[in-house]
Amino acid sequence: MPHGGSSLDMQHEEISAVVADLAEFRSALDQVKSYAAADDLAAQHFGKLGDIVGVGGTFTGVRDTLRGSLDKLLPHVDQLVAALNAAVKTTTETDAEAAMNLGAVDGR
């Protein structure tokens, strides 16, 4: 129960803020993905020293892992956003219907 009260009301403002934060997070992930996809550095771009210490291969390996992780993550974030939006819509409609039914019972 919110804030220790006995109300079953959904905190619509707070849920809307979570939805907005999640949409902002999704947008940030798009920017990271664009950055990772645009980076075409290869191991040979790091020169002889980079080749000797292996930094070029390490960099491209990490970048490719990041690309793969984002490709896996983004559909899940999209599903989460869609599910949360659907839940908000359903709950809002249910709240409105419950209020209407309570009003009918009270004779309003």
CSV table of N, CA and C in Angstrom, one decimal:
chain,number,residue,atom,x,y,z
A,1,MET,N,0.9,-1.2,0.0
A,1,MET,CA,0.0,0.0,0.0
A,1,MET,C,0.9,1.2,0.0
A,2,PRO,N,0.6,2.2,-0.8
A,2,PRO,CA,1.4,3.4,-0.9
A,2,PRO,C,1.5,4.2,0.3
A,3,HIS,N,2.7,4.5,0.7
A,3,HIS,CA,2.9,5.4,1.8
A,3,HIS,C,2.2,5.0,3.1
A,4,GLY,N,2.1,3.7,3.3
A,4,GLY,CA,1.5,3.1,4.5
A,4,GLY,C,0.0,3.4,4.7
A,5,GLY,N,-0.6,3.9,3.7
A,5,GLY,CA,-2.1,4.1,3.8
A,5,GLY,C,-2.9,2.8,3.4
A,6,SER,N,-4.2,3.0,3.4
A,6,SER,CA,-5.0,1.8,3.1
A,6,SER,C,-5.6,2.0,1.7
A,7,SER,N,-5.2,2.9,0.9
A,7,SER,CA,-5.7,3.2,-0.4
A,7,SER,C,-5.1,2.2,-1.4
A,8,LEU,N,-6.0,1.8,-2.3
A,8,LEU,CA,-5.6,0.9,-3.4
A,8,LEU,C,-5.3,1.7,-4.7
A,9,ASP,N,-5.4,3.0,-4.6
A,9,ASP,CA,-5.3,3.9,-5.8
A,9,ASP,C,-3.9,3.7,-6.4
A,10,MET,N,-3.9,3.7,-7.7
A,10,MET,CA,-2.6,3.6,-8.4
A,10,MET,C,-2.0,5.0,-8.4
A,11,GLN,N,-0.7,5.1,-8.2
A,11,GLN,CA,0.0,6.4,-8.3
A,11,GLN,C,0.3,6.7,-9.7
A,12,HIS,N,-0.6,7.3,-10.4
A,12,HIS,CA,-0.5,7.5,-11.9
A,12,HIS,C,0.7,8.4,-12.2
A,13,GLU,N,0.9,9.4,-11.4
A,13,GLU,CA,2.0,10.3,-11.7
A,13,GLU,C,3.4,9.6,-11.6
A,14,GLU,N,3.5,8.8,-10.6
A,14,GLU,CA,4.8,8.1,-10.4
A,14,GLU,C,5.0,7.1,-11.5
A,15,ILE,N,3.9,6.4,-11.9
A,15,ILE,CA,4.0,5.4,-13.0
A,15,ILE,C,4.4,6.1,-14.3
A,16,SER,N,3.8,7.2,-14.5
A,16,SER,CA,4.1,8.0,-15.7
A,16,SER,C,5.5,8.4,-15.7
A,17,ALA,N,6.0,8.8,-14.6
A,17,ALA,CA,7.5,9.2,-14.5
A,17,ALA,C,8.4,8.0,-14.8
A,18,VAL,N,8.0,6.8,-14.3
A,18,VAL,CA,8.8,5.6,-14.6
A,18,VAL,C,8.8,5.3,-16.1
A,19,VAL,N,7.6,5.5,-16.7
A,19,VAL,CA,7.5,5.2,-18.2
A,19,VAL,C,8.4,6.2,-18.9
A,20,ALA,N,8.3,7.5,-18.5
A,20,ALA,CA,9.2,8.5,-19.1
A,20,ALA,C,10.7,8.2,-18.9
A,21,ASP,N,11.0,7.8,-17.7
A,21,ASP,CA,12.4,7.4,-17.5
A,21,ASP,C,12.9,6.3,-18.3
A,22,LEU,N,12.0,5.3,-18.5
A,22,LEU,CA,12.3,4.1,-19.3
A,22,LEU,C,12.5,4.5,-20.8
A,23,ALA,N,11.6,5.4,-21.2
A,23,ALA,CA,11.7,5.9,-22.6
A,23,ALA,C,13.0,6.6,-22.8
A,24,GLU,N,13.4,7.4,-21.8
A,24,GLU,CA,14.7,8.1,-21.9
A,24,GLU,C,15.9,7.2,-21.9
A,25,PHE,N,15.8,6.1,-21.1
A,25,PHE,CA,16.8,5.1,-21.0
A,25,PHE,C,16.9,4.4,-22.4
A,26,ARG,N,15.8,4.1,-23.0
A,26,ARG,CA,15.8,3.5,-24.3
A,26,ARG,C,16.4,4.4,-25.4
A,27,SER,N,16.2,5.6,-25.3
A,27,SER,CA,16.8,6.6,-26.2
A,27,SER,C,18.3,6.6,-26.0
A,28,ALA,N,18.7,6.6,-24.8
A,28,ALA,CA,20.2,6.6,-24.5
A,28,ALA,C,20.8,5.3,-25.0
A,29,LEU,N,20.2,4.2,-24.9
A,29,LEU,CA,20.7,3.0,-25.5
A,29,LEU,C,20.8,3.1,-27.0
A,30,ASP,N,19.9,3.7,-27.6
A,30,ASP,CA,20.0,3.9,-29.1
A,30,ASP,C,21.2,4.7,-29.4
A,31,GLN,N,21.5,5.8,-28.6
A,31,GLN,CA,22.7,6.6,-28.9
A,31,GLN,C,24.0,5.7,-28.7
A,32,VAL,N,24.0,4.9,-27.7
A,32,VAL,CA,25.2,4.0,-27.5
A,32,VAL,C,25.3,3.1,-28.6
A,33,LYS,N,24.2,2.5,-29.1
A,33,LYS,CA,24.3,1.6,-30.2
A,33,LYS,C,24.8,2.3,-31.5
A,34,SER,N,24.3,3.5,-31.7
A,34,SER,CA,24.7,4.2,-32.9
A,34,SER,C,26.2,4.5,-32.8
A,35,TYR,N,26.7,4.9,-31.6
A,35,TYR,CA,28.1,5.2,-31.4
A,35,TYR,C,28.9,3.9,-31.7
A,36,ALA,N,28.5,2.8,-31.1
A,36,ALA,CA,29.2,1.5,-31.2
A,36,ALA,C,29.2,1.0,-32.7
A,37,ALA,N,28.1,1.3,-33.4
A,37,ALA,CA,28.0,0.8,-34.8
A,37,ALA,C,28.9,1.7,-35.7
A,38,ALA,N,29.0,3.0,-35.4
A,38,ALA,CA,29.8,3.9,-36.2
A,38,ALA,C,31.3,3.7,-36.1
A,39,ASP,N,31.7,3.2,-35.0
A,39,ASP,CA,33.1,3.0,-34.7
A,39,ASP,C,33.7,1.8,-35.6
A,40,ASP,N,34.5,2.2,-36.5
A,40,ASP,CA,35.0,1.2,-37.4
A,40,ASP,C,36.5,0.9,-37.2
A,41,LEU,N,37.0,1.3,-36.0
A,41,LEU,CA,38.4,1.0,-35.7
A,41,LEU,C,38.7,-0.5,-35.7
A,42,ALA,N,39.8,-0.8,-36.3
A,42,ALA,CA,40.2,-2.2,-36.3
A,42,ALA,C,41.5,-2.3,-35.6
A,43,ALA,N,41.9,-3.5,-35.3
A,43,ALA,CA,43.2,-3.7,-34.5
A,43,ALA,C,44.4,-3.1,-35.2
A,44,GLN,N,44.4,-3.1,-36.5
A,44,GLN,CA,45.6,-2.5,-37.2
A,44,GLN,C,45.7,-1.0,-37.0
A,45,HIS,N,44.6,-0.3,-36.6
A,45,HIS,CA,44.6,1.1,-36.4
A,45,HIS,C,45.4,1.5,-35.2
A,46,PHE,N,45.8,0.6,-34.3
A,46,PHE,CA,46.5,0.9,-33.1
A,46,PHE,C,48.0,0.8,-33.2
A,47,GLY,N,48.5,0.5,-34.4
A,47,GLY,CA,49.9,0.5,-34.7
A,47,GLY,C,50.7,-0.6,-34.1
A,48,LYS,N,52.0,-0.6,-34.2
A,48,LYS,CA,52.8,-1.7,-33.8
A,48,LYS,C,52.7,-1.9,-32.3
A,49,LEU,N,52.8,-0.8,-31.5
A,49,LEU,CA,52.7,-0.9,-30.0
A,49,LEU,C,51.3,-1.5,-29.6
A,50,GLY,N,50.3,-1.1,-30.3
A,50,GLY,CA,49.0,-1.6,-30.0
A,50,GLY,C,48.9,-3.1,-30.4
A,51,ASP,N,49.6,-3.5,-31.4
A,51,ASP,CA,49.7,-4.9,-31.8
A,51,ASP,C,50.5,-5.7,-30.8
A,52,ILE,N,51.6,-5.1,-30.3
A,52,ILE,CA,52.4,-5.8,-29.4
A,52,ILE,C,51.7,-6.1,-28.1
A,53,VAL,N,51.0,-5.1,-27.5
A,53,VAL,CA,50.3,-5.3,-26.2
A,53,VAL,C,48.9,-5.8,-26.4
A,54,GLY,N,48.4,-5.9,-27.6
A,54,GLY,CA,47.1,-6.5,-27.9
A,54,GLY,C,45.9,-5.6,-27.7
A,55,VAL,N,46.2,-4.3,-27.5
A,55,VAL,CA,45.1,-3.3,-27.2
A,55,VAL,C,44.1,-3.2,-28.4
A,56,GLY,N,44.6,-3.3,-29.6
A,56,GLY,CA,43.7,-3.2,-30.7
A,56,GLY,C,42.7,-4.4,-30.8
A,57,GLY,N,43.2,-5.6,-30.6
A,57,GLY,CA,42.3,-6.7,-30.5
A,57,GLY,C,41.3,-6.7,-29.3
A,58,THR,N,41.8,-6.2,-28.2
A,58,THR,CA,41.0,-6.1,-27.0
A,58,THR,C,39.9,-5.1,-27.3
A,59,PHE,N,40.3,-3.9,-27.8
A,59,PHE,CA,39.3,-2.9,-28.1
A,59,PHE,C,38.2,-3.4,-29.0
A,60,THR,N,38.6,-4.0,-30.1
A,60,THR,CA,37.6,-4.4,-31.1
A,60,THR,C,36.7,-5.5,-30.5
A,61,GLY,N,37.3,-6.4,-29.7
A,61,GLY,CA,36.6,-7.4,-29.0
A,61,GLY,C,35.5,-6.9,-28.1
A,62,VAL,N,35.9,-5.9,-27.3
A,62,VAL,CA,35.0,-5.3,-26.3
A,62,VAL,C,33.9,-4.6,-27.1
A,63,ARG,N,34.2,-3.8,-28.2
A,63,ARG,CA,33.3,-3.1,-29.0
A,63,ARG,C,32.3,-4.1,-29.6
A,64,ASP,N,32.8,-5.2,-30.1
A,64,ASP,CA,31.9,-6.2,-30.8
A,64,ASP,C,30.9,-6.8,-29.7
A,65,THR,N,31.5,-7.1,-28.5
A,65,THR,CA,30.7,-7.6,-27.5
A,65,THR,C,29.6,-6.6,-27.1
A,66,LEU,N,29.9,-5.3,-27.0
A,66,LEU,CA,28.9,-4.3,-26.7
A,66,LEU,C,27.8,-4.3,-27.8
A,67,ARG,N,28.2,-4.3,-29.0
A,67,ARG,CA,27.2,-4.3,-30.1
A,67,ARG,C,26.3,-5.5,-29.9
A,68,GLY,N,26.8,-6.7,-29.7
A,68,GLY,CA,26.0,-7.9,-29.5
A,68,GLY,C,25.1,-7.8,-28.3
A,69,SER,N,25.6,-7.2,-27.2
A,69,SER,CA,24.8,-7.1,-26.0
A,69,SER,C,23.6,-6.1,-26.2
A,70,LEU,N,23.9,-5.0,-26.9
A,70,LEU,CA,22.8,-4.1,-27.2
A,70,LEU,C,21.8,-4.7,-28.2
A,71,ASP,N,22.2,-5.4,-29.1
A,71,ASP,CA,21.3,-6.1,-30.0
A,71,ASP,C,20.4,-7.0,-29.3
A,72,LYS,N,20.9,-7.7,-28.2
A,72,LYS,CA,20.0,-8.6,-27.4
A,72,LYS,C,19.2,-7.8,-26.4
A,73,LEU,N,19.7,-6.7,-25.9
A,73,LEU,CA,19.0,-5.9,-24.9
A,73,LEU,C,17.8,-5.1,-25.4
A,74,LEU,N,18.0,-4.4,-26.5
A,74,LEU,CA,17.0,-3.5,-27.0
A,74,LEU,C,15.6,-4.1,-27.2
A,75,PRO,N,15.5,-5.3,-27.8
A,75,PRO,CA,14.1,-5.8,-27.9
A,75,PRO,C,13.5,-6.1,-26.5
A,76,HIS,N,14.2,-6.4,-25.5
A,76,HIS,CA,13.7,-6.6,-24.2
A,76,HIS,C,13.2,-5.3,-23.6
A,77,VAL,N,14.0,-4.3,-23.8
A,77,VAL,CA,13.6,-2.9,-23.3
A,77,VAL,C,12.3,-2.5,-24.0
A,78,ASP,N,12.2,-2.7,-25.3
A,78,ASP,CA,11.0,-2.4,-26.1
A,78,ASP,C,9.8,-3.1,-25.5
A,79,GLN,N,10.0,-4.4,-25.2
A,79,GLN,CA,8.9,-5.2,-24.7
A,79,GLN,C,8.5,-4.7,-23.3
A,80,LEU,N,9.5,-4.3,-22.5
A,80,LEU,CA,9.2,-3.8,-21.2
A,80,LEU,C,8.4,-2.5,-21.3
A,81,VAL,N,8.8,-1.6,-22.2
A,81,VAL,CA,8.1,-0.3,-22.4
A,81,VAL,C,6.7,-0.6,-22.8
A,82,ALA,N,6.5,-1.5,-23.8
A,82,ALA,CA,5.2,-1.8,-24.3
A,82,ALA,C,4.3,-2.4,-23.2
A,83,ALA,N,4.8,-3.3,-22.4
A,83,ALA,CA,4.1,-3.9,-21.3
A,83,ALA,C,3.7,-2.9,-20.3
A,84,LEU,N,4.6,-2.1,-19.9
A,84,LEU,CA,4.3,-1.0,-18.9
A,84,LEU,C,3.2,-0.1,-19.4
A,85,ASN,N,3.3,0.3,-20.7
A,85,ASN,CA,2.3,1.2,-21.2
A,85,ASN,C,1.0,0.5,-21.3
A,86,ALA,N,0.9,-0.7,-21.6
A,86,ALA,CA,-0.3,-1.5,-21.6
A,86,ALA,C,-0.9,-1.6,-20.2
A,87,ALA,N,0.0,-1.9,-19.2
A,87,ALA,CA,-0.5,-2.0,-17.9
A,87,ALA,C,-1.1,-0.7,-17.3
A,88,VAL,N,-0.4,0.4,-17.7
A,88,VAL,CA,-0.9,1.8,-17.3
A,88,VAL,C,-2.3,2.0,-17.9
A,89,LYS,N,-2.4,1.7,-19.2
A,89,LYS,CA,-3.7,1.9,-19.9
A,89,LYS,C,-4.8,1.1,-19.2
A,90,THR,N,-4.5,-0.2,-19.0
A,90,THR,CA,-5.5,-1.1,-18.4
A,90,THR,C,-5.9,-0.7,-17.0
A,91,THR,N,-4.9,-0.3,-16.2
A,91,THR,CA,-5.2,0.1,-14.8
A,91,THR,C,-6.0,1.4,-14.8
A,92,THR,N,-5.6,2.4,-15.7
A,92,THR,CA,-6.4,3.6,-15.8
A,92,THR,C,-7.8,3.4,-16.1
A,93,GLU,N,-8.0,2.5,-17.1
A,93,GLU,CA,-9.4,2.2,-17.5
A,93,GLU,C,-10.1,1.4,-16.4
A,94,THR,N,-9.5,0.6,-15.7
A,94,THR,CA,-10.1,-0.2,-14.6
A,94,THR,C,-10.4,0.8,-13.4
A,95,ASP,N,-9.5,1.7,-13.1
A,95,ASP,CA,-9.8,2.7,-12.1
A,95,ASP,C,-11.0,3.6,-12.5
A,96,ALA,N,-11.1,4.0,-13.7
A,96,ALA,CA,-12.3,4.8,-14.2
A,96,ALA,C,-13.6,4.0,-14.1
A,97,GLU,N,-13.5,2.7,-14.5
A,97,GLU,CA,-14.7,1.9,-14.4
A,97,GLU,C,-15.1,1.6,-12.9
A,98,ALA,N,-14.1,1.4,-12.1
A,98,ALA,CA,-14.4,1.2,-10.7
A,98,ALA,C,-15.0,2.4,-10.0
A,99,ALA,N,-14.5,3.6,-10.4
A,99,ALA,CA,-15.1,4.8,-9.9
A,99,ALA,C,-16.5,5.0,-10.3
A,100,MET,N,-16.8,4.7,-11.6
A,100,MET,CA,-18.1,4.8,-12.1
A,100,MET,C,-19.1,3.8,-11.4
A,101,ASN,N,-18.6,2.6,-11.2
A,101,ASN,CA,-19.4,1.6,-10.5
A,101,ASN,C,-19.7,2.0,-9.1
A,102,LEU,N,-18.7,2.5,-8.4
A,102,LEU,CA,-18.9,3.0,-7.0
A,102,LEU,C,-19.8,4.2,-7.0
A,103,GLY,N,-19.7,5.0,-8.0
A,103,GLY,CA,-20.7,6.1,-8.0
A,103,GLY,C,-22.1,5.7,-8.2
A,104,ALA,N,-22.3,4.6,-9.0
A,104,ALA,CA,-23.6,4.1,-9.3
A,104,ALA,C,-24.2,3.5,-8.0
A,105,VAL,N,-23.3,2.8,-7.2
A,105,VAL,CA,-23.7,2.2,-6.0
A,105,VAL,C,-24.1,3.2,-5.0
A,106,ASP,N,-23.4,4.3,-4.9
A,106,ASP,CA,-23.6,5.4,-4.0
A,106,ASP,C,-24.8,6.3,-4.5
A,107,GLY,N,-25.3,6.0,-5.7
A,107,GLY,CA,-26.4,6.8,-6.2
A,107,GLY,C,-26.0,8.1,-6.8
A,108,ARG,N,-24.8,8.2,-7.2
A,108,ARG,CA,-24.3,9.5,-7.8
A,108,ARG,C,-24.5,9.5,-9.2
